[in-house]
Coordinates of C-alpha atoms in Angstrom, one line a residue:
Chain A
X351 CA 54.4 212.7 65.5
X352 CA 54.2 209.4 67.3
X353 CA 51.4 207.0 66.2
X354 CA 50.4 206.9 69.9
X355 CA 49.1 210.4 69.5
X356 CA 46.0 209.1 67.8
X357 CA 45.0 207.1 70.9
X358 CA 43.4 209.9 72.8
X359 CA 42.4 209.4 76.4
X360 CA 43.1 205.9 77.4
X361 CA 42.1 203.7 80.3
X362 CA 44.6 201.1 79.5
X363 CA 47.4 202.5 81.6
X364 CA 47.7 199.3 83.6
X365 CA 48.3 197.2 80.6
X366 CA 51.8 196.4 79.6
X367 CA 52.7 198.3 76.5
X368 CA 55.8 196.5 75.3
X369 CA 57.2 197.4 72.0
X370 CA 60.7 197.0 70.9
X371 CA 59.9 198.6 67.6
X372 CA 57.9 201.8 67.5
X373 CA 54.3 201.4 66.3
X374 CA 53.9 202.7 62.8
X375 CA 50.4 201.8 62.1
X376 CA 47.3 201.4 64.2
X377 CA 43.9 200.2 63.1
X378 CA 40.6 199.6 64.8
X379 CA 37.9 200.8 67.2
X380 CA 39.9 199.9 70.3
X381 CA 42.0 203.0 69.8
X382 CA 38.8 205.1 70.1
X383 CA 36.6 203.4 72.7
X384 CA 36.5 204.1 76.4
X385 CA 37.2 200.9 78.4
X386 CA 36.8 202.2 81.9
X387 CA 34.8 200.2 84.3
X388 CA 36.7 197.1 83.7
X389 CA 38.8 197.2 86.9
X390 CA 37.9 193.6 87.6
X391 CA 40.3 192.6 84.9
X392 CA 43.2 193.8 86.9
X393 CA 43.2 191.5 90.0
X394 CA 45.9 189.2 91.2
X395 CA 46.7 186.3 88.9
X396 CA 47.6 182.9 90.3
X397 CA 50.5 180.8 88.9
X398 CA 52.6 177.8 89.6
X399 CA 56.1 178.4 91.0
X400 CA 59.1 176.5 89.7
X401 CA 61.6 174.9 92.0
X402 CA 63.9 177.9 91.6
X403 CA 66.2 176.3 89.1
X404 CA 66.2 177.1 85.4
X405 CA 64.7 174.5 83.1
X406 CA 61.2 173.5 82.5
X407 CA 58.2 174.4 84.6
X408 CA 56.1 171.6 86.1
X409 CA 52.4 171.6 85.5
X410 CA 49.9 170.6 88.2
X411 CA 49.9 166.9 87.3
X412 CA 52.9 166.4 85.1
X413 CA 55.3 167.8 82.5
X414 CA 53.9 169.1 79.2
X415 CA 55.8 169.2 75.9
X416 CA 54.7 171.3 73.0
X417 CA 54.8 169.9 69.5
X418 CA 54.6 172.0 66.3
X419 CA 54.5 171.3 62.6
X420 CA 52.1 168.4 63.3
X421 CA 50.7 166.9 60.1
X422 CA 47.1 168.1 59.4
X423 CA 45.8 164.5 59.2
X424 CA 47.4 163.3 62.4
X425 CA 45.3 161.6 65.0
X426 CA 45.7 161.3 68.8
X427 CA 46.6 157.6 68.2
X428 CA 49.4 158.5 65.8
X429 CA 50.8 161.0 68.3
X430 CA 50.5 158.5 71.1
X431 CA 52.4 155.9 69.1
X432 CA 55.2 158.4 68.3
X433 CA 55.5 159.7 71.9
X434 CA 54.9 156.5 74.0
X435 CA 58.5 155.4 73.4
X436 CA 59.7 158.1 75.8
X437 CA 57.3 157.2 78.6
X438 CA 53.7 156.9 79.7
X439 CA 51.7 159.5 77.9
X440 CA 49.1 160.8 80.3
X441 CA 47.3 163.3 78.1
X442 CA 47.2 164.5 74.5
X443 CA 45.8 167.8 73.4
X444 CA 45.3 167.9 69.7
X445 CA 43.3 170.9 68.4
X446 CA 41.6 171.3 65.0
X447 CA 41.4 174.2 62.7
X448 CA 37.9 175.6 63.3
X449 CA 37.4 176.4 59.6
X450 CA 38.9 173.4 57.9
X451 CA 38.5 170.7 60.5
X452 CA 42.1 169.6 59.9
X453 CA 44.7 169.5 62.7
X454 CA 45.7 173.1 63.4
X455 CA 49.4 172.1 63.5
X456 CA 50.3 171.8 67.1
X457 CA 49.8 169.4 70.0
X458 CA 50.6 169.1 73.7
X459 CA 51.7 165.8 75.3
X460 CA 51.7 165.3 79.0
X461 CA 54.0 162.9 80.8
X462 CA 53.9 162.1 84.5
X463 CA 57.5 162.6 85.2
X464 CA 60.3 165.0 84.1
X465 CA 62.7 162.4 82.7
X466 CA 60.1 161.1 80.3
X467 CA 59.3 164.5 79.0
X468 CA 63.0 165.5 78.8
X469 CA 63.5 162.3 76.8
X470 CA 60.8 163.4 74.3
X471 CA 62.4 166.9 74.0
X472 CA 65.8 165.4 73.5
X473 CA 65.1 162.5 71.1
X474 CA 61.9 163.5 69.2
X475 CA 62.7 167.1 68.4
X476 CA 63.3 167.2 64.6
X477 CA 62.1 163.6 64.3
X478 CA 59.9 162.7 61.3
X479 CA 56.3 162.3 62.1
X480 CA 54.0 161.4 59.2
X481 CA 56.6 162.7 56.7
X482 CA 57.1 166.0 58.5
X483 CA 59.9 167.0 60.9
X484 CA 58.2 168.0 64.1
X485 CA 59.5 170.4 66.7
X486 CA 59.3 169.2 70.3
X487 CA 60.0 171.6 73.2
X488 CA 58.8 172.4 76.7
X489 CA 55.4 174.1 76.7
X490 CA 55.9 176.2 79.8
X491 CA 58.8 178.3 81.2
X492 CA 59.5 179.1 84.8
X493 CA 60.6 182.6 83.9
X494 CA 60.2 185.3 81.3
X495 CA 61.8 184.6 77.9
X496 CA 63.3 188.0 77.7
X497 CA 63.2 191.4 79.2
X498 CA 60.6 193.6 77.7
X499 CA 60.7 197.3 77.7
X500 CA 57.7 199.0 79.3
X501 CA 56.7 202.1 77.5
X502 CA 53.8 203.7 79.3
X503 CA 50.8 204.6 77.2
X504 CA 50.5 208.4 77.4
Chain B
X391 CA 56.5 180.0 58.8
X392 CA 56.9 183.6 59.7
X393 CA 60.0 184.6 61.6
X394 CA 59.3 185.3 65.2
X395 CA 59.1 189.0 66.2
X396 CA 60.1 190.5 69.5
X397 CA 57.2 192.8 69.9
X398 CA 54.5 190.2 69.3
X399 CA 51.5 190.8 71.6
X400 CA 47.9 189.4 71.6
X401 CA 44.9 190.1 73.8
X402 CA 41.4 188.8 73.4
X403 CA 38.3 189.7 75.5
X404 CA 34.8 188.6 75.2
X405 CA 32.1 189.6 77.7
X406 CA 28.8 191.1 78.5
X407 CA 26.9 192.6 81.4
X408 CA 23.6 190.9 82.2
X409 CA 21.6 189.5 85.1
X410 CA 24.7 187.7 86.5
X411 CA 26.8 190.9 86.4
X412 CA 29.9 191.3 84.2
X413 CA 30.8 187.9 82.8
X414 CA 33.8 187.7 80.6
X415 CA 36.8 185.8 79.4
X416 CA 40.1 187.5 78.7
X417 CA 43.6 186.3 77.8
X418 CA 46.8 188.0 76.7
X419 CA 50.2 186.9 75.6
X420 CA 53.0 189.3 76.2
X421 CA 56.3 189.3 74.3
X422 CA 58.2 187.8 77.2
X423 CA 56.0 184.7 77.1
X424 CA 53.6 185.7 79.9
X425 CA 50.1 184.2 79.4
X426 CA 47.4 185.6 81.5
X427 CA 43.9 184.2 81.6
X428 CA 40.9 185.5 83.4
X429 CA 37.4 184.0 83.4
X430 CA 34.5 185.3 85.4
X431 CA 31.1 183.6 85.3
X432 CA 28.7 184.6 88.0
X433 CA 26.2 182.0 87.1
X434 CA 25.6 179.9 90.3
X435 CA 28.1 182.2 92.1
X436 CA 31.0 180.8 90.2
X437 CA 34.2 182.5 91.3
X438 CA 36.7 184.4 89.2
X439 CA 39.5 182.4 87.7
X440 CA 42.7 184.2 87.1
X441 CA 45.8 182.2 86.0
X442 CA 49.1 183.2 84.7
X443 CA 52.2 181.4 83.5
X444 CA 55.0 181.8 81.0
X445 CA 54.9 179.8 77.8
X446 CA 57.9 178.7 75.9
X447 CA 59.3 180.4 72.7
X448 CA 57.8 177.6 70.6
X449 CA 54.3 178.3 71.9
X450 CA 54.7 182.0 71.1
X451 CA 55.9 181.1 67.6
X452 CA 53.0 178.8 67.0
X453 CA 50.6 181.6 68.2
X454 CA 52.3 184.0 65.8
X455 CA 52.0 181.6 62.9
X456 CA 48.3 181.2 63.6
X457 CA 47.8 185.0 63.7
X458 CA 49.9 185.6 60.6
X459 CA 48.3 182.8 58.6
X460 CA 44.9 184.2 59.3
X461 CA 45.9 187.6 57.7
X462 CA 43.8 189.4 60.3
X463 CA 46.2 192.4 60.3
X464 CA 44.9 193.2 56.8
X465 CA 41.3 193.5 58.0
X466 CA 39.5 196.5 59.5
X467 CA 36.6 196.5 61.9
X468 CA 35.1 199.6 60.3
X469 CA 32.1 197.7 58.8
X470 CA 31.7 195.1 61.6
X471 CA 28.7 195.2 63.9
X472 CA 29.4 197.5 66.9
X473 CA 29.6 196.0 70.4
X474 CA 26.1 196.1 71.9
X475 CA 24.0 194.7 74.8
X476 CA 24.5 191.2 73.6
X477 CA 28.2 191.6 74.2
X478 CA 31.6 192.7 73.1
X479 CA 34.6 191.0 71.7
X480 CA 38.0 192.7 71.4
X481 CA 41.1 191.5 69.7
X482 CA 44.4 193.3 70.0
X483 CA 47.5 192.3 68.1
X484 CA 50.8 194.0 67.8
X485 CA 53.5 192.8 65.5
X486 CA 56.4 194.3 63.6
X487 CA 55.3 197.9 64.4
X488 CA 51.7 197.4 63.3
X489 CA 48.8 197.0 65.7
X490 CA 45.2 196.3 65.5
X491 CA 42.6 196.7 68.2
X492 CA 39.3 195.5 66.9
X493 CA 35.9 195.4 68.6
X494 CA 32.6 193.9 67.6
X495 CA 29.6 192.3 69.1
X496 CA 29.4 188.6 70.1
X497 CA 29.0 186.4 67.0
X498 CA 26.7 183.5 67.7
X499 CA 27.0 181.8 64.4
X500 CA 28.3 181.9 60.9
X501 CA 25.0 183.2 59.5
X502 CA 25.4 186.4 61.5
X503 CA 28.9 186.7 59.9
X504 CA 27.5 186.1 56.4
X505 CA 24.8 188.7 56.8
X506 CA 27.1 191.4 58.0
X507 CA 28.5 194.2 55.8
X508 CA 32.0 192.6 55.8
X509 CA 31.5 188.9 55.7
X510 CA 35.0 188.1 54.5
X511 CA 36.8 190.1 57.1
X512 CA 34.4 189.1 59.9
X513 CA 34.8 185.4 58.9
X514 CA 38.5 185.7 59.4
X515 CA 38.0 187.2 62.9
X516 CA 35.3 184.6 63.7
X517 CA 37.6 181.6 63.0
X518 CA 40.7 183.2 64.4
X519 CA 39.3 183.9 67.8
X520 CA 38.0 180.4 68.0
X521 CA 41.4 179.0 67.1
X522 CA 43.1 181.3 69.7
X523 CA 40.6 180.4 72.4
X524 CA 41.2 176.7 71.6
X525 CA 44.9 177.1 72.1
X526 CA 44.6 179.0 75.3
X527 CA 42.0 176.7 76.9
X528 CA 44.3 173.7 76.1
X529 CA 47.3 175.4 77.6
X530 CA 45.3 176.4 80.7
X531 CA 43.8 172.9 81.0
X532 CA 47.1 171.1 80.5
X533 CA 49.0 173.3 83.0
X534 CA 46.5 173.9 85.8
X535 CA 44.1 170.9 85.4
X536 CA 41.1 173.1 85.4
X537 CA 38.3 172.9 82.9
X538 CA 37.9 176.5 81.9
X539 CA 34.3 177.5 81.0

């Protein structure tokens, strides 16, 4: 018997059910509750189109890189100092862990042009930042990362 | 750092129906990197915001790290307050063949968490959804230059 069998009648047919591995264990009220009457969730979504080439996706006002393994005591100023070598940093997003108040571990850096952001991805990935090697990549992608198999919910 | 898993999926919904109609915020990350964000606030006739984009592998991995570190998959919503007139929050996560689909009411503050029947589990949920919202709102703000909410 498939674990899906426990789901009962479901209104979630329009949601993508994408599992490479079969679900072995399900837990929670969501598998029981009726969620009909939420049709407004399924309208058209608006996105930004790339230029048709592969590579990064431009954001509305610039190019955003994603930084992970950021030191928990890092400040925006520390990040600015580290990333300003590659170009003019337009914006920094640095979020805190809501429970501890320390840096959550990631940041986003926005540059005005692609060359600057590319330079950050090329030269600052794996660089040491406050004693930790950081990972620097693009934040957004113009296309899906992989094909997902859609398995309809019964 | 947990290894990244190919079936990783996250959805969060918070909403209620009141004098301004059905107001809600919902987002989901699919395993192919698609991030969808919807926010409907009818207050002062605000319009529905619906945005979608694809995030990179690194963003998905960071999201997965946050979810795994929280240990939310070990919790159960059995003893959490039921969704009610105040509102509803739903969190759905699939990873490595396990899935959770939790639902509870809106949690206004930590006191409400502490006075519940499962303060430890509910606290994990309470902080995790804030951290997830924080990540998503920054991604949406950085990419679309809108100030969500």
